[in-house]
mmCIF file of C-alpha atoms and ligand atoms in Angstrom:
data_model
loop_
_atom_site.group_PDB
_atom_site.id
_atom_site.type_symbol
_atom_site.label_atom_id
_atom_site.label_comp_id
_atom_site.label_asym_id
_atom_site.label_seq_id
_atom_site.Cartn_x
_atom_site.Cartn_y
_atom_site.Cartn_z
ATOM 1 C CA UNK T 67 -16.337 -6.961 77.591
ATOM 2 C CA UNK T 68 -14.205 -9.389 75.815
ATOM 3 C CA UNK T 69 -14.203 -12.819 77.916
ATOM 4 C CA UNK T 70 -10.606 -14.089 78.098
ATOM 5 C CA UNK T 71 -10.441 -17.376 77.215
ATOM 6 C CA UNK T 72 -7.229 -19.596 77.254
ATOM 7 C CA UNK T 73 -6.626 -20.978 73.800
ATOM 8 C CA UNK T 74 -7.775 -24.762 73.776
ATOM 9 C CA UNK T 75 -8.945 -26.660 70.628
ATOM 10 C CA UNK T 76 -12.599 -25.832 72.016
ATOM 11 C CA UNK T 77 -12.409 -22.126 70.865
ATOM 12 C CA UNK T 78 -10.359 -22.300 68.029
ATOM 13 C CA UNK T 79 -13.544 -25.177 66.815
ATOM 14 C CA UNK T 80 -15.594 -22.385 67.042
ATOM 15 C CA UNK T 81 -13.590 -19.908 65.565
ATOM 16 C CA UNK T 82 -13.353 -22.244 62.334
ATOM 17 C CA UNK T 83 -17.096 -22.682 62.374
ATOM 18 C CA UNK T 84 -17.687 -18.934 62.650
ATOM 19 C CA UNK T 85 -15.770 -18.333 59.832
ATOM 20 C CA UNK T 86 -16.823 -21.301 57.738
ATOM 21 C CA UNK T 87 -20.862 -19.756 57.883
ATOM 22 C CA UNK T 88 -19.351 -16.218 57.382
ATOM 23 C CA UNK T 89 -17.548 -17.489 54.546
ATOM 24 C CA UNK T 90 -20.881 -18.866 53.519
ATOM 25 C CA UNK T 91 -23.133 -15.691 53.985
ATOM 26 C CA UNK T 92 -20.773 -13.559 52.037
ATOM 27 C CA UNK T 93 -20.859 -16.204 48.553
ATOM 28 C CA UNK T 94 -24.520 -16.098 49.445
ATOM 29 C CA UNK T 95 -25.110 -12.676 49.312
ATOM 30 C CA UNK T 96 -22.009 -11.623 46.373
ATOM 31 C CA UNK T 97 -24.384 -14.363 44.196
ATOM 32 C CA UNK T 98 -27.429 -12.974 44.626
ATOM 33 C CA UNK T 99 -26.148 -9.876 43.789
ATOM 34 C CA UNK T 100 -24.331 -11.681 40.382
ATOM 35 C CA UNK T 101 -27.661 -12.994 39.508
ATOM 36 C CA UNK T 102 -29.256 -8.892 39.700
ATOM 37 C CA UNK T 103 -25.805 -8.405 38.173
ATOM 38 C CA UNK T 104 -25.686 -10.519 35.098
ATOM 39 C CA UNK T 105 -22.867 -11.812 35.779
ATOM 40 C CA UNK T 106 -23.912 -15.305 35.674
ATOM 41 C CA UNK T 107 -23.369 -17.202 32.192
ATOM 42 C CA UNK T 108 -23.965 -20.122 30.571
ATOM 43 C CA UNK T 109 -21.262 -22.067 29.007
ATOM 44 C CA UNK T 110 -21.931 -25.543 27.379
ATOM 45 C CA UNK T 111 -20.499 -28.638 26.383
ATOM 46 C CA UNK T 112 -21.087 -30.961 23.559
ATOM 47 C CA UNK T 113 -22.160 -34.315 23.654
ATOM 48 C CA UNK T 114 -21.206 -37.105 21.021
ATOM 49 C CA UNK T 115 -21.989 -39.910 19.738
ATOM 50 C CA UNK T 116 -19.032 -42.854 20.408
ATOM 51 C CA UNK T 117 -19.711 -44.335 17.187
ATOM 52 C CA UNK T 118 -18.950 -41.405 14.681
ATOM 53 C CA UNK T 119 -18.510 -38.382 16.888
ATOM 54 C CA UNK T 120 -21.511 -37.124 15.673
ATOM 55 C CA UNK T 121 -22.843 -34.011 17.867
ATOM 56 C CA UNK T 122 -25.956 -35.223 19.442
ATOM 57 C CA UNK T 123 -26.175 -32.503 22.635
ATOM 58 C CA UNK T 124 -25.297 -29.746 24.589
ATOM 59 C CA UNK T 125 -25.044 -29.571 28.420
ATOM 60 C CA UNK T 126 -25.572 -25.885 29.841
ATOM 61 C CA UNK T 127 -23.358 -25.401 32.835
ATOM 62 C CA UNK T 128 -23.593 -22.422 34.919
ATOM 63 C CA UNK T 129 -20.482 -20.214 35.102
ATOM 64 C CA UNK T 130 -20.052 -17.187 37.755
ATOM 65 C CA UNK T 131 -17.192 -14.721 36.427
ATOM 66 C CA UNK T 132 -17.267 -11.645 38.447
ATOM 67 C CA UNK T 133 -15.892 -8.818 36.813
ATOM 68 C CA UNK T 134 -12.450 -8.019 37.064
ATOM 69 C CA UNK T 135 -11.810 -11.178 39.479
ATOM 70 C CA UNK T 136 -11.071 -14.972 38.912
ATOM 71 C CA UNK T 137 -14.171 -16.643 37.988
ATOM 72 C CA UNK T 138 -15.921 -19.118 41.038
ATOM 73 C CA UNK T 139 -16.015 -22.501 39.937
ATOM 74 C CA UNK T 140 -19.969 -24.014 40.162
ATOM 75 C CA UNK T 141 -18.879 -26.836 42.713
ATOM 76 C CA UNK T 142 -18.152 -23.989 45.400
ATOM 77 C CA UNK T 143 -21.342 -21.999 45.117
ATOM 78 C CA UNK T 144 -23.825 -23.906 44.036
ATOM 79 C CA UNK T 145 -23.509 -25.892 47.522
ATOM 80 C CA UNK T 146 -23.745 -22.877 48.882
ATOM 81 C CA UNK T 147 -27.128 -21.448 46.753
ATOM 82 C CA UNK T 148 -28.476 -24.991 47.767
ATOM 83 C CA UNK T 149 -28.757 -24.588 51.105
ATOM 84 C CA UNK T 150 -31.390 -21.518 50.431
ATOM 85 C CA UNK T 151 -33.923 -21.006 48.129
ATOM 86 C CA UNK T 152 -31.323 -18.972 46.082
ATOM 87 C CA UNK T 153 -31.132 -22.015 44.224
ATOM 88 C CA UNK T 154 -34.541 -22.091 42.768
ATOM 89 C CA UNK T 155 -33.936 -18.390 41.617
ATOM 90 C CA UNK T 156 -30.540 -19.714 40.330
ATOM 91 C CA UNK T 157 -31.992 -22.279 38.802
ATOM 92 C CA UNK T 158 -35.003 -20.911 36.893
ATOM 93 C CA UNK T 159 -32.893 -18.407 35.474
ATOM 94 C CA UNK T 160 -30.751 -21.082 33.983
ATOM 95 C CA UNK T 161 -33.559 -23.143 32.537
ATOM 96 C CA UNK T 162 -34.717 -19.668 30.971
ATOM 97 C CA UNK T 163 -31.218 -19.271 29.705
ATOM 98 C CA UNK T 164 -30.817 -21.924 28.199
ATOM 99 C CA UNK T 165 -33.849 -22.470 26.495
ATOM 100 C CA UNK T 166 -34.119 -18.966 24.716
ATOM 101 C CA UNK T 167 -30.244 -20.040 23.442
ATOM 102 C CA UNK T 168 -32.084 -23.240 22.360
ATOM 103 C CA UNK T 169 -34.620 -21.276 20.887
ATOM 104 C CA UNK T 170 -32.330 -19.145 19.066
ATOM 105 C CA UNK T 171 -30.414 -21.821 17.938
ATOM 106 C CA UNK T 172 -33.503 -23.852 16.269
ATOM 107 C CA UNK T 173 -34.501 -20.706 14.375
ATOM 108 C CA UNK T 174 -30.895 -20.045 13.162
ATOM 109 C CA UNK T 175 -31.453 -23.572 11.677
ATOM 110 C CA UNK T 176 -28.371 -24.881 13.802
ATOM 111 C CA UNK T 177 -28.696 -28.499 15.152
ATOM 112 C CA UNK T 178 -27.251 -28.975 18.240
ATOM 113 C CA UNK T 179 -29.794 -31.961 19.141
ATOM 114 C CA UNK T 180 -30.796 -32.534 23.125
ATOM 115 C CA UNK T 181 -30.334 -29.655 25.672
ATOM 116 C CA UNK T 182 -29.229 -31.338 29.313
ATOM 117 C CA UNK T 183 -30.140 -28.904 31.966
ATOM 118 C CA UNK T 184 -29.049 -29.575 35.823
ATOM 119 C CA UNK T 185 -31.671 -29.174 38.508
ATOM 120 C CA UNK T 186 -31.142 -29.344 42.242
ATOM 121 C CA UNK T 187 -33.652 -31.348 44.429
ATOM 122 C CA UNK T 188 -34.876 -28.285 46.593
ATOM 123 C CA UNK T 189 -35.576 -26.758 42.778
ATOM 124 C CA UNK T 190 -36.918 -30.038 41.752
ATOM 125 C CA UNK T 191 -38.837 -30.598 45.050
ATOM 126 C CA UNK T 192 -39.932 -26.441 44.558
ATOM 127 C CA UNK T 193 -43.808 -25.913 44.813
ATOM 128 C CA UNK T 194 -43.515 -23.548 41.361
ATOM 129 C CA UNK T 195 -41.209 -26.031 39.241
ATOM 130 C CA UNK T 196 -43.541 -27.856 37.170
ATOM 131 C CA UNK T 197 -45.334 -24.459 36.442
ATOM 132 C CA UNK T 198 -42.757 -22.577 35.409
ATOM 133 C CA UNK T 199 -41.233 -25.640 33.437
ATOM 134 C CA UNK T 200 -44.504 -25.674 31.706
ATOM 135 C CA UNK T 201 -44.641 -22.023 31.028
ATOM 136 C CA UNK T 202 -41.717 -21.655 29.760
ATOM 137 C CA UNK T 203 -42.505 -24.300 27.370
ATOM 138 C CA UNK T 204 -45.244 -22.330 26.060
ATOM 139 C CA UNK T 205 -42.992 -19.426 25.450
ATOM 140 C CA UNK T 206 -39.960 -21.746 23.336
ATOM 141 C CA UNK T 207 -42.151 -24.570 22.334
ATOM 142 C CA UNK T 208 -39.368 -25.571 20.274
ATOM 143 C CA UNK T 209 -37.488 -27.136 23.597
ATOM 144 C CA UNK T 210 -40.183 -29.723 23.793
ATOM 145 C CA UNK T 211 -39.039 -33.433 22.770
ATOM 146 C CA UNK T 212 -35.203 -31.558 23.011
ATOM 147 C CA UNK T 213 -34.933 -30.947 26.868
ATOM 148 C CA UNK T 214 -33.141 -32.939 29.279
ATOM 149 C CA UNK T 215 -33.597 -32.406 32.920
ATOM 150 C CA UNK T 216 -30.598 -34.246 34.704
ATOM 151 C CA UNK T 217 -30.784 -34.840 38.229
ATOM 152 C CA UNK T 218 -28.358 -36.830 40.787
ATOM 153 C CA UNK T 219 -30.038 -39.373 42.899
ATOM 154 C CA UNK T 220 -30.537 -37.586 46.074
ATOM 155 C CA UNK T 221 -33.658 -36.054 44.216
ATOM 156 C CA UNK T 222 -35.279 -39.657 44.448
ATOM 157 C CA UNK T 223 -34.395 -40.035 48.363
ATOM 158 C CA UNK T 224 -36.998 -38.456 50.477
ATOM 159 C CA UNK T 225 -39.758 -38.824 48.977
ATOM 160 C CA UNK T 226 -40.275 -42.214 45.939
ATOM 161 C CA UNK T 227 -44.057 -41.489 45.235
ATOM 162 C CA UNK T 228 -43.619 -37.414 44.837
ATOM 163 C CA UNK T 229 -40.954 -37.478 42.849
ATOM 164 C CA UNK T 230 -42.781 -39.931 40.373
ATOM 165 C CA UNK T 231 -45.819 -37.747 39.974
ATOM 166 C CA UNK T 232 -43.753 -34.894 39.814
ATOM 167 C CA UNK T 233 -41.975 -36.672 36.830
ATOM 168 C CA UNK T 234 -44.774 -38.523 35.483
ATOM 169 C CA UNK T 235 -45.846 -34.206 35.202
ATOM 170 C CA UNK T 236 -42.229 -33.723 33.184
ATOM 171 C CA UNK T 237 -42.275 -35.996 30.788
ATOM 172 C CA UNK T 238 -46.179 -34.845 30.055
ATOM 173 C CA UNK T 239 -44.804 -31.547 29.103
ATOM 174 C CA UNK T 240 -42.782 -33.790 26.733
ATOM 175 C CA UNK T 241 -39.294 -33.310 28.555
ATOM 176 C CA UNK T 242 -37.187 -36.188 29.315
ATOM 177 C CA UNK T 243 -34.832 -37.214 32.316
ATOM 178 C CA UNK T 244 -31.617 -38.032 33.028
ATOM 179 C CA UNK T 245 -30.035 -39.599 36.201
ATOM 180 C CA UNK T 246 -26.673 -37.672 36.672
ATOM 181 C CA UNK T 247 -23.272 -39.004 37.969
ATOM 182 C CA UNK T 248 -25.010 -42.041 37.751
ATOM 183 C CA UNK T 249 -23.475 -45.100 40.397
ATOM 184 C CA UNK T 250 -22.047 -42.759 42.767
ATOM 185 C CA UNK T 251 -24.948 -41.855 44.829
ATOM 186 C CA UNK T 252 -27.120 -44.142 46.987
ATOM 187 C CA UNK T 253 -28.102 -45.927 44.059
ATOM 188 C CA UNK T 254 -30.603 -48.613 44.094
ATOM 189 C CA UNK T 255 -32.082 -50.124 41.346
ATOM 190 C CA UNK T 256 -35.416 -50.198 42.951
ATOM 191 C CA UNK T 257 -35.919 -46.532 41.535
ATOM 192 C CA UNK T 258 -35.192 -47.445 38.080
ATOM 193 C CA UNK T 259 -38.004 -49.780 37.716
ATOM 194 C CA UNK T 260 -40.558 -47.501 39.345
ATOM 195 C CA UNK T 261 -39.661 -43.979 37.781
ATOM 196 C CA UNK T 262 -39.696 -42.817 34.522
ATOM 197 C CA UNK T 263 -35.937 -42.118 33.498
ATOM 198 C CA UNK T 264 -34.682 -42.131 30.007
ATOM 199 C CA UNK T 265 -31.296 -41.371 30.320
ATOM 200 C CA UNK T 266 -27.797 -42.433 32.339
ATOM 201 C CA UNK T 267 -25.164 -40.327 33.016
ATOM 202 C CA UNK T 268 -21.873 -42.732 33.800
ATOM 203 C CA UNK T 269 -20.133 -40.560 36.274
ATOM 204 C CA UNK T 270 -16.331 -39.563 35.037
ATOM 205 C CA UNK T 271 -15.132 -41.339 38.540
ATOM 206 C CA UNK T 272 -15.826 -44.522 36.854
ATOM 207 C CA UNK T 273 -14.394 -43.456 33.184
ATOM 208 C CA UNK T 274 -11.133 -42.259 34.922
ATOM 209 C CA UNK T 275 -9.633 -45.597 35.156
ATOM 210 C CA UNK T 276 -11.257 -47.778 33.026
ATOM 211 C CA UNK T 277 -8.510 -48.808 31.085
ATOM 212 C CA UNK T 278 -6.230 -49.459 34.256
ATOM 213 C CA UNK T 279 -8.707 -50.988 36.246
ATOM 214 C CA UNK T 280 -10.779 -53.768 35.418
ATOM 215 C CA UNK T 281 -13.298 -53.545 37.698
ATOM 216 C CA UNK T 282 -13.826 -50.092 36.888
ATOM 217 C CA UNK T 283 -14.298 -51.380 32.856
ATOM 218 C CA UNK T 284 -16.671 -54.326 34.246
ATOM 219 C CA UNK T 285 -18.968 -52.209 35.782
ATOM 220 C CA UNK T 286 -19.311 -50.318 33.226
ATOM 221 C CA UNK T 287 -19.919 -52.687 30.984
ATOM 222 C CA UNK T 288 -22.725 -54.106 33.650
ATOM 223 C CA UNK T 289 -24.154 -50.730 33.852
ATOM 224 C CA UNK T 290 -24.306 -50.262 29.574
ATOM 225 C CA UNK T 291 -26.220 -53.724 29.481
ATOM 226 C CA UNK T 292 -28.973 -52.446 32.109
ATOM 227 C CA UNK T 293 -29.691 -49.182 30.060
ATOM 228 C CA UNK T 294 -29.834 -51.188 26.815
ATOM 229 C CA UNK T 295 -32.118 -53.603 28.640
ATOM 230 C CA UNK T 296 -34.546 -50.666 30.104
ATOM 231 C CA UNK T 297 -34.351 -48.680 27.228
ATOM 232 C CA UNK T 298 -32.412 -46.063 28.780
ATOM 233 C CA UNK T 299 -29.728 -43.660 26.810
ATOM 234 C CA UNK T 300 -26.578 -43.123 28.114
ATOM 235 C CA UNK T 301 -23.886 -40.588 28.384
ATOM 236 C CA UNK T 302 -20.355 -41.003 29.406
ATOM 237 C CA UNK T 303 -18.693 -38.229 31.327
ATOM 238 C CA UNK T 304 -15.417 -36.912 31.558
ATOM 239 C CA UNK T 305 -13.560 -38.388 28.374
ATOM 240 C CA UNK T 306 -9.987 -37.433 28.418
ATOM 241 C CA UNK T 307 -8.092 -39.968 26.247
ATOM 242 C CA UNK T 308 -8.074 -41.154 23.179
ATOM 243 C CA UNK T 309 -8.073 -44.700 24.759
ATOM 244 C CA UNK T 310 -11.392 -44.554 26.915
ATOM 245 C CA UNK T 311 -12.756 -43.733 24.221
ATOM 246 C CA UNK T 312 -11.724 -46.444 22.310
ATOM 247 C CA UNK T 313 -12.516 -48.822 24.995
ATOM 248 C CA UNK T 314 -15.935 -46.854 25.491
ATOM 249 C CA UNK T 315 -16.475 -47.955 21.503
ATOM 250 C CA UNK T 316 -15.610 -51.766 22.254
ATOM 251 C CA UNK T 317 -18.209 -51.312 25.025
ATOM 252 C CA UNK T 318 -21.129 -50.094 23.165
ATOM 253 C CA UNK T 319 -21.524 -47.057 24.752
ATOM 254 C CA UNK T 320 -23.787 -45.363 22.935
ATOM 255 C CA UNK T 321 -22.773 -41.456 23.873
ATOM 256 C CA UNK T 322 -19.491 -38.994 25.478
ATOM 257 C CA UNK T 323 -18.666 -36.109 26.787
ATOM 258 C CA UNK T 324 -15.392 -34.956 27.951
ATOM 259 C CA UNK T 325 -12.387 -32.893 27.185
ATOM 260 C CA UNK T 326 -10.921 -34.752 25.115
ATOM 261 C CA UNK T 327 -13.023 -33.000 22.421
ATOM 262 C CA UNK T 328 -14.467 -30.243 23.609
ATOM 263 C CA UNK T 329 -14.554 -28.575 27.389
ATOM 264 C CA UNK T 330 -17.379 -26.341 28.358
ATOM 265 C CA UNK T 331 -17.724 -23.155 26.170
ATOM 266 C CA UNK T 332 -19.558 -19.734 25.552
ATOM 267 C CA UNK T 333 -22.565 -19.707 23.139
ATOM 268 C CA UNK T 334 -20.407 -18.393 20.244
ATOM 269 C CA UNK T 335 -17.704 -20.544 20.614
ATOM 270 C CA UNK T 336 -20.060 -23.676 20.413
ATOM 271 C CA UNK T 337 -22.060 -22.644 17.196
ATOM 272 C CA UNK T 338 -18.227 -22.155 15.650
ATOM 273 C CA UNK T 339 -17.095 -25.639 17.270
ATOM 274 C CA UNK T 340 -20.817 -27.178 15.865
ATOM 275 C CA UNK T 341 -20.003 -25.586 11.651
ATOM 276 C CA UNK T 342 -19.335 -28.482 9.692
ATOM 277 C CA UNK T 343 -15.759 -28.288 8.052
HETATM 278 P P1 C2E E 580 -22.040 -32.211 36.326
HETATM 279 O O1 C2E E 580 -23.438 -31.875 36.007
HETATM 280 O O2 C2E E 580 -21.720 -33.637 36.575
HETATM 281 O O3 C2E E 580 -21.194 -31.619 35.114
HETATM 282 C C1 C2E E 580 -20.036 -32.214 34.599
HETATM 283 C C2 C2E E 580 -18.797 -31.515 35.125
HETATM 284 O O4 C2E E 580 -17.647 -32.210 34.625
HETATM 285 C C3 C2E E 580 -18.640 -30.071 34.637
HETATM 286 O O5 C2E E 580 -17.973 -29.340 35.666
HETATM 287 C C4 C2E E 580 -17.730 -30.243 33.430
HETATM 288 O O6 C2E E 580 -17.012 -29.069 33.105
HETATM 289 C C5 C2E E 580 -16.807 -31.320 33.935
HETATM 290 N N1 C2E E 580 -16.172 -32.073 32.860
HETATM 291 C C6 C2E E 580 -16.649 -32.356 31.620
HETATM 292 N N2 C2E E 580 -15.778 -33.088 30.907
HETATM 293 C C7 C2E E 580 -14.708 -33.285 31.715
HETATM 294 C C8 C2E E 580 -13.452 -33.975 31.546
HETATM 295 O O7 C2E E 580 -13.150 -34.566 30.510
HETATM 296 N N3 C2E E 580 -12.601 -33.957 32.605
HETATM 297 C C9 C2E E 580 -12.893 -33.311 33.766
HETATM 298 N N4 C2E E 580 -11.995 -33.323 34.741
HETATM 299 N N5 C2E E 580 -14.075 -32.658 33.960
HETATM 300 C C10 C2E E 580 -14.956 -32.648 32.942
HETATM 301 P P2 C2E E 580 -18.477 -27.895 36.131
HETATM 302 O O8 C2E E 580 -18.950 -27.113 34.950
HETATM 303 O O9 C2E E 580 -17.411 -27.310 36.990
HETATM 304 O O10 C2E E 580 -19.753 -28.219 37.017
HETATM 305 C C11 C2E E 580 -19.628 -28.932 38.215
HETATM 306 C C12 C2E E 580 -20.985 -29.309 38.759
HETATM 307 O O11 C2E E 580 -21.720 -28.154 39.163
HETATM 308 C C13 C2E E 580 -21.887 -30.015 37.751
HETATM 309 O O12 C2E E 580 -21.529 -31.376 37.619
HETATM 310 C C14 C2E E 580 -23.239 -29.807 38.397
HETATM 311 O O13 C2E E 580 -23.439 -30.730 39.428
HETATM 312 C C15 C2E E 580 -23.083 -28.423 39.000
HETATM 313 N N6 C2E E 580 -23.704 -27.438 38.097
HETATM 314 C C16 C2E E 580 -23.189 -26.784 37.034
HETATM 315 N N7 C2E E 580 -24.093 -25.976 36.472
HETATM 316 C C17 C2E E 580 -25.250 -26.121 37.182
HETATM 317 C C18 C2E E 580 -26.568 -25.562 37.091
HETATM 318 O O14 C2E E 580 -26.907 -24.769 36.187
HETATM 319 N N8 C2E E 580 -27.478 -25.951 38.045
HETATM 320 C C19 C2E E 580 -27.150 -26.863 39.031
HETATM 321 N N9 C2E E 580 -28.092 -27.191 39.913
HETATM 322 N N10 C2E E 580 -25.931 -27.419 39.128
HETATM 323 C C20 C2E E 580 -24.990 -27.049 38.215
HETATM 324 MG MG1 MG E 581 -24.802 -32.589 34.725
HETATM 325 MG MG1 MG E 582 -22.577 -35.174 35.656
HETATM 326 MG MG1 MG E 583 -20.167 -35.688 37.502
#
């Protein structure tokens, strides 16, 4: 029996929410089905060095086309994998990706320097991770010293002392870390003295305005100084002009990435976009 209800804000709340975790289920299931599917990809972007524009990475970023519709941008369903364990699946498949490309890459004598692979903090957090990590190091040992695991600070808040050990285990299997989109989290820099990281990534949200904001540019500049002084790398994200860069340069940054030379691309594209002229 449908209960009549008169229309008040109360129902149509409800209503929303209903749809909202329907909306949810059905990206959930459709992507578990495009992971059976293959009809996840990896595209990646190259990373370069502000000083010379020397190539010195790739970042593998996960792209969903579904065939025969508009392809689903990461930022809506990776949320969505990340509320289930979907994301570990997700997320070892990636890592696996990316590291036979690698792979095939080093043995086609192609140099495309560090590989930057993002990880989630349930896949981080995962009881398999550091087992699969390491066997899939066993299979393409030519990863080691070459991987780059980034991870947002989030990973870092629950727990201080597991996530050390658990990265303490990383960089034993001789694979580095990187703090993504760094400064917009719940930074602190308590965590940078106690944990192991070797890179920064400067988020783009502090990039965008650099040259037309000068706090924006100052805390850059602060947050440059610290990574020299820890011994930290650092990347720059989202480089559109011709200008950030150029103020990037003035800063000392050592690293970029951003469209203003290259967006995210298939494998083929990137070994064409990596042949010297
Ligand atoms: P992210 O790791 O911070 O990746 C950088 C994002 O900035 C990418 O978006 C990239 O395409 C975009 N970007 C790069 N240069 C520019 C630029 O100059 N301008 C602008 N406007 N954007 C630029 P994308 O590929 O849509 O990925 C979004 C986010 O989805 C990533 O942010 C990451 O958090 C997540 N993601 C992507 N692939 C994976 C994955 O394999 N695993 C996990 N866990 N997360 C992933
Ligand atoms: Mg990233
Ligand atoms: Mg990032
Ligand atoms: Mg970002």
């Amino acid at each position: 029996i449908a209960k009549q209800v008169a229309p008040g804000s109360h129902v149509f709340f409800n209503q929303e929410m209903a749809d909202e975790i329907q909306e949810r289920l059905r990206i959930s299931n459709d992507l578990q089905q495009a992971l059976a599917n293959n009809e996840l990809t990896l595209y990646f972007q190259p990373q370069q060095r502000v000083s010379d524009n020397k190539p010195v990475g790739v970042e593998a970023l996960l792209r969903w086309l579904p065939p025969g519709k508009t392809p689903i941008p990461p930022g809506v369903f990776i949320p969505v994998a990340e509320e289930t364990s979907l994301i570990c699946d997700i997320g070892n498949w990636v890592l696996l990706e990316a590291c036979s490309s690698f792979d095939r890459w080093q043995q086609a004598g192609i140099k495309v320097g560090s590989l930057s692979v993002n990880i989630s903090a349930r896949q981080f957090h995962s009881a398999g991770f550091i087992a699969h990590l390491s066997l899939l190091l066993q299979q393409y040992p030519s990863c080691r010293q070459h991987l780059i695991l980034e991870v947002t600070e989030g990973v870092f808040l629950e727990n201080l002392t597991e996530s050390r050990s658990r990265m303490a285990q990383i960089k034993t299997l001789g694979v580095n870390i990187s703090i993504d989109d760094f400064g917009t989290g719940y930074s602190s820099f308590a965590y940078l003295r106690e944990l192991p990281v070797d890179e920064l990534k400067l988020d783009r949200s502090f990039i965008q305005y650099i040259d037309q904001r000068p706090q924006d540019k100052a805390i850059i500049a602060c947050l440059l100084n610290l990574a020299r002084t820890l011994n930290m790398d650092v990347v720059a994200e989202g480089i559109e002009t011709q200008q950030q860069l150029a103020t990037l340069s003035e800063l000392n940054c050592p690293s970029y990435q951003g469209y203003l030379r290259a967006r995210p691309m298939p494998e083929a594209e990137l070994i064409e976009w990596l042949k010297p002229l």
